PDB file of C-alpha atoms in Angstrom:
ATOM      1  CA  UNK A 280      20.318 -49.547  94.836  1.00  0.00           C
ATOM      2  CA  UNK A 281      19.639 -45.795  94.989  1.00  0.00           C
ATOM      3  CA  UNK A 282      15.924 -46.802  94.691  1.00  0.00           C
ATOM      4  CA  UNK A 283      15.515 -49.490  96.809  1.00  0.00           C
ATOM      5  CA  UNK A 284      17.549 -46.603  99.586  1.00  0.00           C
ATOM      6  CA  UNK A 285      14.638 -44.578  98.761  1.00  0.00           C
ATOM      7  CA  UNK A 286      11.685 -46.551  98.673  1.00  0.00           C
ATOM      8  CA  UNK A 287      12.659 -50.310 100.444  1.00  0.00           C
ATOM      9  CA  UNK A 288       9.416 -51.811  98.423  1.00  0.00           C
ATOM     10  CA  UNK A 289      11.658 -51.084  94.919  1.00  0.00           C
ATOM     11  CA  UNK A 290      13.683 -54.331  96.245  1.00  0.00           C
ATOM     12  CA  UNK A 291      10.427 -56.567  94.751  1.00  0.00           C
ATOM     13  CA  UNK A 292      11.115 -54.759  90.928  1.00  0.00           C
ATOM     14  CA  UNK A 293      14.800 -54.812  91.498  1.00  0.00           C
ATOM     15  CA  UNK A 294      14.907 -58.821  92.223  1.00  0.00           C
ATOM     16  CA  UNK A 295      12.087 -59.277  89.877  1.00  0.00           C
ATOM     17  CA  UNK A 296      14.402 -57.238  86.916  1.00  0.00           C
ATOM     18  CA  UNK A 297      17.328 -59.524  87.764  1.00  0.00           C
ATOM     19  CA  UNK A 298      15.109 -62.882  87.785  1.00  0.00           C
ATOM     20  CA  UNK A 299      16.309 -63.875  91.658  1.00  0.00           C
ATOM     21  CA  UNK A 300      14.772 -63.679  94.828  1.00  0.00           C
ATOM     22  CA  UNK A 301      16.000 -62.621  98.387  1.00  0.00           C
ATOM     23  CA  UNK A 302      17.399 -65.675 100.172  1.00  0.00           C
ATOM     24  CA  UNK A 303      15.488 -64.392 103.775  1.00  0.00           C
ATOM     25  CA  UNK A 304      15.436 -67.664 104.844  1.00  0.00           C
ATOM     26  CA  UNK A 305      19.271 -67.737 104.910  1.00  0.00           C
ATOM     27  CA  UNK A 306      19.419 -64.473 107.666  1.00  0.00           C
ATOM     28  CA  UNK A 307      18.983 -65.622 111.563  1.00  0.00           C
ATOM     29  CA  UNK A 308      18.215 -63.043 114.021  1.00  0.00           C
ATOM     30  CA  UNK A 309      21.399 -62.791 116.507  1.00  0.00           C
ATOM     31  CA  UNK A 310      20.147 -59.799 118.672  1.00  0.00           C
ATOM     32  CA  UNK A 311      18.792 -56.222 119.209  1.00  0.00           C
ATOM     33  CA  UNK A 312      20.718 -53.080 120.556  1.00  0.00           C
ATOM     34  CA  UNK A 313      19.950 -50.076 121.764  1.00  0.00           C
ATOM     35  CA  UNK A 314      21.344 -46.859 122.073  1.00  0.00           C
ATOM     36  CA  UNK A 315      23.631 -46.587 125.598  1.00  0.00           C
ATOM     37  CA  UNK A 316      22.142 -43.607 127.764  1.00  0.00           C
ATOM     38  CA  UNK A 317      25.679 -41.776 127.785  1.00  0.00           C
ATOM     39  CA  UNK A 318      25.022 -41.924 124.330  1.00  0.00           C
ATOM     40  CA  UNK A 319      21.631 -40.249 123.745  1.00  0.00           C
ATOM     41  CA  UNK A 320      23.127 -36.668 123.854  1.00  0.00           C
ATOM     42  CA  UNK A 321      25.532 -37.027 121.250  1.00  0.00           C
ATOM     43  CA  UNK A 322      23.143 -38.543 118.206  1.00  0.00           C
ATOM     44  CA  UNK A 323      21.537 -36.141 116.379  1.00  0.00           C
ATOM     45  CA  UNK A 324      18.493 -38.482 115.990  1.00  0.00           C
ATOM     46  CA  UNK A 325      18.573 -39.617 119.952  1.00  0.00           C
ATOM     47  CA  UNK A 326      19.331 -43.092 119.818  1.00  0.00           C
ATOM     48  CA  UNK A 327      19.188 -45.981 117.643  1.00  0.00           C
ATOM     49  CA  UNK A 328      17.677 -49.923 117.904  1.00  0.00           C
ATOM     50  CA  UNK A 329      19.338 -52.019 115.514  1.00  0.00           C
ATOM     51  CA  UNK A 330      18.356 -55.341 114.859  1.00  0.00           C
ATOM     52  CA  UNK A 331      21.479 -57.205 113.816  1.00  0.00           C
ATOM     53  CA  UNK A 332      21.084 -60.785 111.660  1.00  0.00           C
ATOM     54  CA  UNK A 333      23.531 -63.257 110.775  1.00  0.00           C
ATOM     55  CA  UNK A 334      24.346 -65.181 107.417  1.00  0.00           C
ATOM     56  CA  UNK A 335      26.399 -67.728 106.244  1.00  0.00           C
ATOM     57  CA  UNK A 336      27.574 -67.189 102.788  1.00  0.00           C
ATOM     58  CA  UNK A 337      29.653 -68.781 100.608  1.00  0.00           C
ATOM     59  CA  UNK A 338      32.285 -67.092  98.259  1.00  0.00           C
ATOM     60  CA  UNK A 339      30.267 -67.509  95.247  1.00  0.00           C
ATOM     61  CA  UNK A 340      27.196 -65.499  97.251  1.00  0.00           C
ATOM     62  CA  UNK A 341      29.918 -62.444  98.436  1.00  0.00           C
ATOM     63  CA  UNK A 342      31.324 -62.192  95.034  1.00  0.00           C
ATOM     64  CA  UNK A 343      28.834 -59.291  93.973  1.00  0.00           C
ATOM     65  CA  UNK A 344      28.647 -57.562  97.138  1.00  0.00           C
ATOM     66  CA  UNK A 345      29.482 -53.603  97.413  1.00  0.00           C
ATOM     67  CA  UNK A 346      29.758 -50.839  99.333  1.00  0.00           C
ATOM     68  CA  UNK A 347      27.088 -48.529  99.082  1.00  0.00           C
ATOM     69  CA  UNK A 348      28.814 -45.780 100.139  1.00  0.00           C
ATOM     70  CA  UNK A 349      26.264 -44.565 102.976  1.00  0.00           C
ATOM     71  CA  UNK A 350      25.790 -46.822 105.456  1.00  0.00           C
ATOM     72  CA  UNK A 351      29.037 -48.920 104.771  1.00  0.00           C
ATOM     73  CA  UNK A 352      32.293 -47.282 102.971  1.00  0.00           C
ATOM     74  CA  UNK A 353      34.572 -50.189 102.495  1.00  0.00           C
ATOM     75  CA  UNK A 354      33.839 -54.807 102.812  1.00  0.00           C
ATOM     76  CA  UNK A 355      36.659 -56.767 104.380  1.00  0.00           C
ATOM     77  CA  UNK A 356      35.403 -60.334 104.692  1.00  0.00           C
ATOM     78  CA  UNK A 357      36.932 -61.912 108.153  1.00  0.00           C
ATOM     79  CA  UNK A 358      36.209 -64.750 110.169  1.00  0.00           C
ATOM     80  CA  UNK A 359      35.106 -63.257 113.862  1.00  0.00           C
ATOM     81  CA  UNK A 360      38.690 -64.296 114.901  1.00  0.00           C
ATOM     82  CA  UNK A 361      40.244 -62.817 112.451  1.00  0.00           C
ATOM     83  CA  UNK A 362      38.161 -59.379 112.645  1.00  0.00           C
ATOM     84  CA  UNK A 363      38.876 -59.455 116.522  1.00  0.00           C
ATOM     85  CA  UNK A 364      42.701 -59.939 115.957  1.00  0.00           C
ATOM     86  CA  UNK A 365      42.315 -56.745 113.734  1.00  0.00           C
ATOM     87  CA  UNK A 366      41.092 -54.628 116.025  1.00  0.00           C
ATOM     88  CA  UNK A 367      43.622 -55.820 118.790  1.00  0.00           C
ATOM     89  CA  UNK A 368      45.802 -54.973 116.390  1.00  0.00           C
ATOM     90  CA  UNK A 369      44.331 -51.471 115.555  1.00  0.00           C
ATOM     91  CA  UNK A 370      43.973 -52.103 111.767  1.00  0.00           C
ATOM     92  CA  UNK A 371      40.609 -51.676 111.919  1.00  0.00           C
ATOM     93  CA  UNK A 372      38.225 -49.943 114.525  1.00  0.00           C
ATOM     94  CA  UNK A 373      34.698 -51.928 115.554  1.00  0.00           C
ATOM     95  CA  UNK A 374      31.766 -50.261 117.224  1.00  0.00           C
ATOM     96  CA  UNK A 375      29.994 -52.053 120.993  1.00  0.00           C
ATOM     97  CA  UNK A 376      27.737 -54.324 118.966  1.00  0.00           C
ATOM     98  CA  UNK A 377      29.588 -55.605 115.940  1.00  0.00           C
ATOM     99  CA  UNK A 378      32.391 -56.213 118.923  1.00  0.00           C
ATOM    100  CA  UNK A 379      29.989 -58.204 120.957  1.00  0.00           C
ATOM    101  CA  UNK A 380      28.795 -60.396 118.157  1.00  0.00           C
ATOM    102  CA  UNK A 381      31.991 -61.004 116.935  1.00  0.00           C
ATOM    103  CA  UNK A 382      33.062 -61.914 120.088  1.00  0.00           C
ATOM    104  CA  UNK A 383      29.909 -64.457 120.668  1.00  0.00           C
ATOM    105  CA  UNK A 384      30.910 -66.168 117.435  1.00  0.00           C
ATOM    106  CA  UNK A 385      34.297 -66.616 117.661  1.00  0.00           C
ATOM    107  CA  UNK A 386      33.617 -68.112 121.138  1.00  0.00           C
ATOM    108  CA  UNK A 387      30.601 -70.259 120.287  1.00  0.00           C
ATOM    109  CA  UNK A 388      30.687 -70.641 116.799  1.00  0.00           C
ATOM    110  CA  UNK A 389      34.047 -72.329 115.896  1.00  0.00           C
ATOM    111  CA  UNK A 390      32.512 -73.512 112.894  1.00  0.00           C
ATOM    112  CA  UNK A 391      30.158 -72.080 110.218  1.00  0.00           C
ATOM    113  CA  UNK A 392      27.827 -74.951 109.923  1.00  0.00           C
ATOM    114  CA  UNK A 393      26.600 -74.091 113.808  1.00  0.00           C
ATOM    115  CA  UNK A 394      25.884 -70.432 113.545  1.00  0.00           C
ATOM    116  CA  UNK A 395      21.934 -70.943 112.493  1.00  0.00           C
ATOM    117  CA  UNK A 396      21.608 -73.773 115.063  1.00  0.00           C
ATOM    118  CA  UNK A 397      23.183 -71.321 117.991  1.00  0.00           C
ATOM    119  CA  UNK A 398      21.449 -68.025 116.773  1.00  0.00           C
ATOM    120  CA  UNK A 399      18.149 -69.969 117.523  1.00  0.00           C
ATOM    121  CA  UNK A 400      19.482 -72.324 120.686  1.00  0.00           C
ATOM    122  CA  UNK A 401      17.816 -71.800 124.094  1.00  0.00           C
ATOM    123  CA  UNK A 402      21.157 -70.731 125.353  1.00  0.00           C
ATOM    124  CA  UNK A 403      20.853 -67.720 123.240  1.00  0.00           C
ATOM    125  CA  UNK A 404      17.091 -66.419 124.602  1.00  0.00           C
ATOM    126  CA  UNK A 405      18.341 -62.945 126.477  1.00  0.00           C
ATOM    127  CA  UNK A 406      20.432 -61.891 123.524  1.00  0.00           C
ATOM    128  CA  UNK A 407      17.878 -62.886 121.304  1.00  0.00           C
ATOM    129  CA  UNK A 408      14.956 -62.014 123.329  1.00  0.00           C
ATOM    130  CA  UNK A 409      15.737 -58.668 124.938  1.00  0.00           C
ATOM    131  CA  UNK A 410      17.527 -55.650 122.918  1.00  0.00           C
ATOM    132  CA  UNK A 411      20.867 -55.388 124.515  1.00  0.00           C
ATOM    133  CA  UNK A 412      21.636 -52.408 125.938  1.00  0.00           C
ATOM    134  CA  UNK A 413      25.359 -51.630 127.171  1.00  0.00           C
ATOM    135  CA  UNK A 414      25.933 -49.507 130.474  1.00  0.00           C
ATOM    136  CA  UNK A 415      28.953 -47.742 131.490  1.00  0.00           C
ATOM    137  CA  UNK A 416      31.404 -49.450 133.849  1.00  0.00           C
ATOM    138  CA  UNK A 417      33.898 -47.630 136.078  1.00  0.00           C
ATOM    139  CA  UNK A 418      37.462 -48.968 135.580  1.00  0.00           C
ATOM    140  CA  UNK A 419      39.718 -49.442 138.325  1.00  0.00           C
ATOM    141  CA  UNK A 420      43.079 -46.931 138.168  1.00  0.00           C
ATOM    142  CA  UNK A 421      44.928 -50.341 137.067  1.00  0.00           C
ATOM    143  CA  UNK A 422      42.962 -51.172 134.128  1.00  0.00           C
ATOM    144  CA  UNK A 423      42.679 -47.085 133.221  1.00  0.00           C
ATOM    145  CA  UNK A 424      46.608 -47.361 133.197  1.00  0.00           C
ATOM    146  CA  UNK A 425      46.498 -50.747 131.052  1.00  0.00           C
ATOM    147  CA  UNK A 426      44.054 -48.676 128.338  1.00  0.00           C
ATOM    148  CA  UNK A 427      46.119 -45.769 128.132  1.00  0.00           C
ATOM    149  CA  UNK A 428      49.470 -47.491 127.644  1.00  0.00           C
ATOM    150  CA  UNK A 429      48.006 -49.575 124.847  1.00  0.00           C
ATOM    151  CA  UNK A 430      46.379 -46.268 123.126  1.00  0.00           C
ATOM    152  CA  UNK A 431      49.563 -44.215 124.009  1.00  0.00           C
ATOM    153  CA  UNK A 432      48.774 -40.460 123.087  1.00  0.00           C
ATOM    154  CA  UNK A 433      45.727 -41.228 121.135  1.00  0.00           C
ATOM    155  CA  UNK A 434      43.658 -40.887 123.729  1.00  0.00           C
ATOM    156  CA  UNK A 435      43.612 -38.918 127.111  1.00  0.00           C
ATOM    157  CA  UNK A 436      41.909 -40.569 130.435  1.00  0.00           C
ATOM    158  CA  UNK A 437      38.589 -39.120 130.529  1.00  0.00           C
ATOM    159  CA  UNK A 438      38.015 -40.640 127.036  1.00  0.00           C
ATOM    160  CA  UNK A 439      39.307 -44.224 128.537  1.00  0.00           C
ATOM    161  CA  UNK A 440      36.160 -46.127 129.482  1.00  0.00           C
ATOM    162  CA  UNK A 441      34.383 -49.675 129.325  1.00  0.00           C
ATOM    163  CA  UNK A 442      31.139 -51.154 128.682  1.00  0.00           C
ATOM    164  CA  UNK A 443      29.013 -53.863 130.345  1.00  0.00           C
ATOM    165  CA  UNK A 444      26.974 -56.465 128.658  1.00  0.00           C
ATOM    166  CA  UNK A 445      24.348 -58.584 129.553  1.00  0.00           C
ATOM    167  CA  UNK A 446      25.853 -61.554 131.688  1.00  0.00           C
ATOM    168  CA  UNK A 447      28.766 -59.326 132.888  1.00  0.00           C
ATOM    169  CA  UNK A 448      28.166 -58.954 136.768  1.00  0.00           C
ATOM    170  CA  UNK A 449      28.221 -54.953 136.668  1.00  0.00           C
ATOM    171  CA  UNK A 450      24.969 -55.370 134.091  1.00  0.00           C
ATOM    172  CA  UNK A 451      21.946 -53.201 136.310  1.00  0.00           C
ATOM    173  CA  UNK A 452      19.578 -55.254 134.430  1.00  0.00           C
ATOM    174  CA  UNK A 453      20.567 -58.549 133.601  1.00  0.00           C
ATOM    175  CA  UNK A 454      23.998 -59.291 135.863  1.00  0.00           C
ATOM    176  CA  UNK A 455      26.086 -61.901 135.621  1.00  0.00           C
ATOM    177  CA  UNK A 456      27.909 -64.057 138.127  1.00  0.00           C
ATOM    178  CA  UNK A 457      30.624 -62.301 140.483  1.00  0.00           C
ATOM    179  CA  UNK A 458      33.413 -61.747 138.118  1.00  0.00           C
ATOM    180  CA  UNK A 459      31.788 -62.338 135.099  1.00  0.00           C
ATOM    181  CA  UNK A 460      32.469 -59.966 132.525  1.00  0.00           C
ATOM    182  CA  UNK A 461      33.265 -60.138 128.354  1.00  0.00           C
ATOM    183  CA  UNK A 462      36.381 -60.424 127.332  1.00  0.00           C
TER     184      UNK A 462
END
């Protein structure tokens, strides 16, 4: 692993060394993102575009899988419902674009068996098509109050904010319908 982190070529001698291939065929491209522009000032490397795939995999393919310590600390397999339910429930914390996946799955993708046939469906061409880029949103004082009484002293209110997606009607650049916006 600490080879292929270094030189991403070393994954041909690693597979090669363990007589299996990479199953590339099995990853579908779900969408882009890049880096908010209330963002840019706080990365130290000025922004990021992430390409983010999907797979389905079986127990038996998981059963192997690690941590490597860098880019993730910890796996917890979860159906998108059940990783959303665990965030509502502040066990664990999700960043904008795993959120926003998540959340297209669980609303679109009630089974496995459909996620390759959605992650390439027509339906699917802006998220696909154009990296997704959230903007800030200005809350009203009523859903402010909502955030902070579900965060309690955790957070003050000039750290309470929202995003907007594509589709969501406050999007500059690709707006939804009036009232649209993610759940």
């Amino acid at each position: 692993r600490s080879r292929v982190r270094q030189d991403a070529s070393e994954i041909r001698a690693m597979c090669r060394a363990w007589g299996v291939s990479p199953a590339a065929s099995s990853l579908h491209f779900w969408s882009s993102f890049i880096t908010p522009d209330f963002e840019h000032r706080r990365l130290r490397k000025g922004g990021f575009d992430t390409r983010f795939y999907v797979c389905c995999a079986s127990g038996d393919m998981v059963r192997y899988a690690s941590a490597d310590q860098q880019e993730t600390v910890q796996l917890l397999w979860l159906t998108p419902d059940e990783a959303l339910d665990a965030v509502r429930a502040g066990r664990i914390t999700m960043v904008p674009p795993q959120w926003y996946i998540l959340t297209e799955l669980a609303l679109s993708c009630p089974k496995l068996s459909s996620v390759p046939n959605f992650a390439s469906s027509p339906s699917r061409a802006l998220q696909r098509d154009y990296p997704i880029k959230p903007y800030l949103v200005e809350l009203t004082q009523r859903e402010k109050r909502g955030m902070l009484a579900r965060h309690g002293d955790e957070v003050s209110s000039d750290q309470v904010f929202s995003l907007c997606f594509p589709g969501d009607e406050a999007h500059p650049v690709f707006p939804g319908a009036a009232g649209s916006r993610h759940p």
